[in-house]
Structure formats: C-alpha cells, structure tokens
Short mmCIF file of C-alpha atoms in Angstrom, two decimals:
data_model
loop_
_atom_site.label_atom_id
_atom_site.label_comp_id
_atom_site.label_asym_id
_atom_site.label_seq_id
_atom_site.Cartn_x
_atom_site.Cartn_y
_atom_site.Cartn_z
CA MET A 1 -111.06 -70.91 -100.20
CA ILE A 2 -114.13 -71.35 -98.33
CA ALA A 3 -117.46 -70.19 -99.87
CA ALA A 4 -121.13 -69.95 -98.46
CA PRO A 5 -123.44 -71.80 -100.58
CA ALA A 6 -124.51 -69.71 -103.53
CA SER A 7 -126.01 -72.19 -106.06
CA PRO A 8 -129.51 -71.50 -106.98
CA ALA A 9 -130.33 -75.02 -105.83
CA ALA A 10 -128.83 -74.33 -102.64
CA ALA A 11 -131.25 -74.75 -99.52
CA PRO A 12 -132.26 -71.60 -97.64
CA ALA A 13 -130.30 -70.84 -94.40
CA ALA A 14 -133.13 -72.25 -92.21
CA THR A 15 -133.41 -75.37 -94.20
CA LEU A 16 -131.21 -78.47 -93.02
CA LEU A 17 -129.78 -80.75 -95.40
CA ASP A 18 -131.33 -84.36 -95.10
CA LEU A 19 -128.38 -86.65 -96.03
CA ASP A 20 -130.71 -89.51 -96.34
CA ALA A 21 -131.95 -88.07 -99.61
CA VAL A 22 -128.40 -87.25 -100.85
CA ARG A 23 -126.09 -89.61 -102.75
CA ILE A 24 -122.79 -89.41 -101.03
CA ASP A 25 -119.64 -89.63 -103.31
CA ALA A 26 -117.33 -91.95 -101.51
CA VAL A 27 -114.34 -90.69 -103.26
CA GLN A 28 -114.98 -87.22 -101.43
CA ALA A 29 -115.98 -88.94 -98.16
CA LEU A 30 -112.76 -90.84 -97.81
CA ARG A 31 -110.40 -87.95 -98.49
CA LEU A 32 -111.22 -86.69 -95.11
CA PRO A 33 -109.26 -89.04 -92.47
CA SER A 34 -112.23 -90.61 -90.32
CA SER A 35 -111.03 -89.47 -87.10
CA ILE A 36 -111.63 -85.78 -88.14
CA ALA A 37 -114.93 -86.44 -89.77
CA LEU A 38 -116.31 -88.30 -86.76
CA ARG A 39 -114.71 -85.72 -84.10
CA ARG A 40 -115.84 -82.78 -85.90
CA ARG A 41 -119.10 -84.23 -87.37
CA LEU A 42 -118.07 -83.37 -90.92
CA LEU A 43 -119.00 -85.13 -94.25
CA PRO A 44 -117.87 -84.29 -97.49
CA PHE A 45 -120.44 -85.65 -100.03
CA ALA A 46 -120.05 -84.19 -103.44
CA VAL A 47 -118.26 -82.06 -105.81
CA HIS A 48 -120.51 -79.65 -107.63
CA GLU A 49 -119.78 -76.41 -109.57
CA GLY A 50 -116.22 -76.72 -108.75
CA CYS A 51 -116.54 -76.89 -105.17
CA VAL A 52 -116.46 -79.60 -102.51
CA TRP A 53 -119.80 -79.68 -100.73
CA LEU A 54 -119.44 -80.57 -96.90
CA ALA A 55 -122.36 -81.54 -94.67
CA CYS A 56 -121.65 -80.50 -91.00
CA GLN A 57 -123.54 -79.54 -87.83
CA ILE A 58 -122.24 -75.91 -87.79
CA ALA A 59 -121.96 -74.38 -91.22
CA GLU A 60 -120.35 -71.31 -89.79
CA ASP A 61 -117.37 -72.93 -88.09
CA GLU A 62 -114.81 -71.19 -90.30
CA ALA A 63 -111.59 -72.45 -88.33
CA SER A 64 -112.70 -75.94 -88.85
CA LEU A 65 -113.17 -75.22 -92.49
CA ARG A 66 -109.94 -73.60 -93.14
CA THR A 67 -108.15 -76.49 -91.40
CA LEU A 68 -109.96 -78.92 -93.73
CA GLN A 69 -109.16 -77.21 -97.03
CA ARG A 70 -105.69 -79.04 -97.20
CA TYR A 71 -107.38 -82.21 -97.95
CA PHE A 72 -109.33 -81.25 -101.07
CA ASP A 73 -108.28 -79.47 -104.39
CA HIS A 74 -111.56 -77.35 -104.71
CA PRO A 75 -112.94 -74.79 -102.58
CA ILE A 76 -115.10 -76.03 -99.69
CA ARG A 77 -118.98 -75.13 -99.42
CA ALA A 78 -120.41 -75.88 -96.05
CA VAL A 79 -124.09 -76.89 -95.76
CA GLN A 80 -125.52 -77.40 -92.28
CA ALA A 81 -127.19 -80.91 -92.09
CA GLU A 82 -130.00 -82.38 -90.08
CA PRO A 83 -128.10 -83.71 -87.07
CA ALA A 84 -129.83 -87.33 -87.16
CA SER A 85 -129.15 -87.82 -90.82
CA LEU A 86 -125.48 -86.74 -90.41
CA SER A 87 -124.99 -89.13 -87.44
CA ARG A 88 -126.46 -92.07 -89.52
CA ALA A 89 -124.35 -91.24 -92.65
CA LEU A 90 -121.19 -90.97 -90.18
CA ASP A 91 -121.95 -94.32 -88.63
#
C-alpha cells in the first residue's frame, strides 16, 4: 500500500525534505538494494506511524513506489527531497 504523507508533522507539498536535517535509519536504508536506490534516486529513511518514509526526487512516481513495496513490511509514504541533500545522502 502506498500512501501520501498524512502526518500532521508532514511538510506541505511545496516544501522539500532536507535530508541533511534528518537522522537516516540505516536498517531501512539498507533494505533497498543500492542499485535501485542510486538509479531511481530513492532513500528509505525511517519507519514512523506504521509506514516506511521514502525520500525521492519525484514523490508522485506511483510505478516506482509499487515496485518498491516488496522490499518493505509496511506501507510506503513518499516525500519529495531537496535534490542536493538527496544526492549527498545517497553518495
């Protein structure tokens, strides 16, 4: 199941997630094969409220998100990340 961010703490759609200010859960990040994470510019960074939070360049890419669901036990919530901070986190 893929869900849009609905948490009261979730950023508005116009705000991009700054991954430099987020503590990345290595257990979640390593569940996604690095080849997929690097190619599709995706980074699972936390489990919160029963969902895996995924930083990505394009949060509305439903096809990619459906493909990723098999790697996780929880629904995925995608958040659009600031491109430079996403690149730093993936490198």
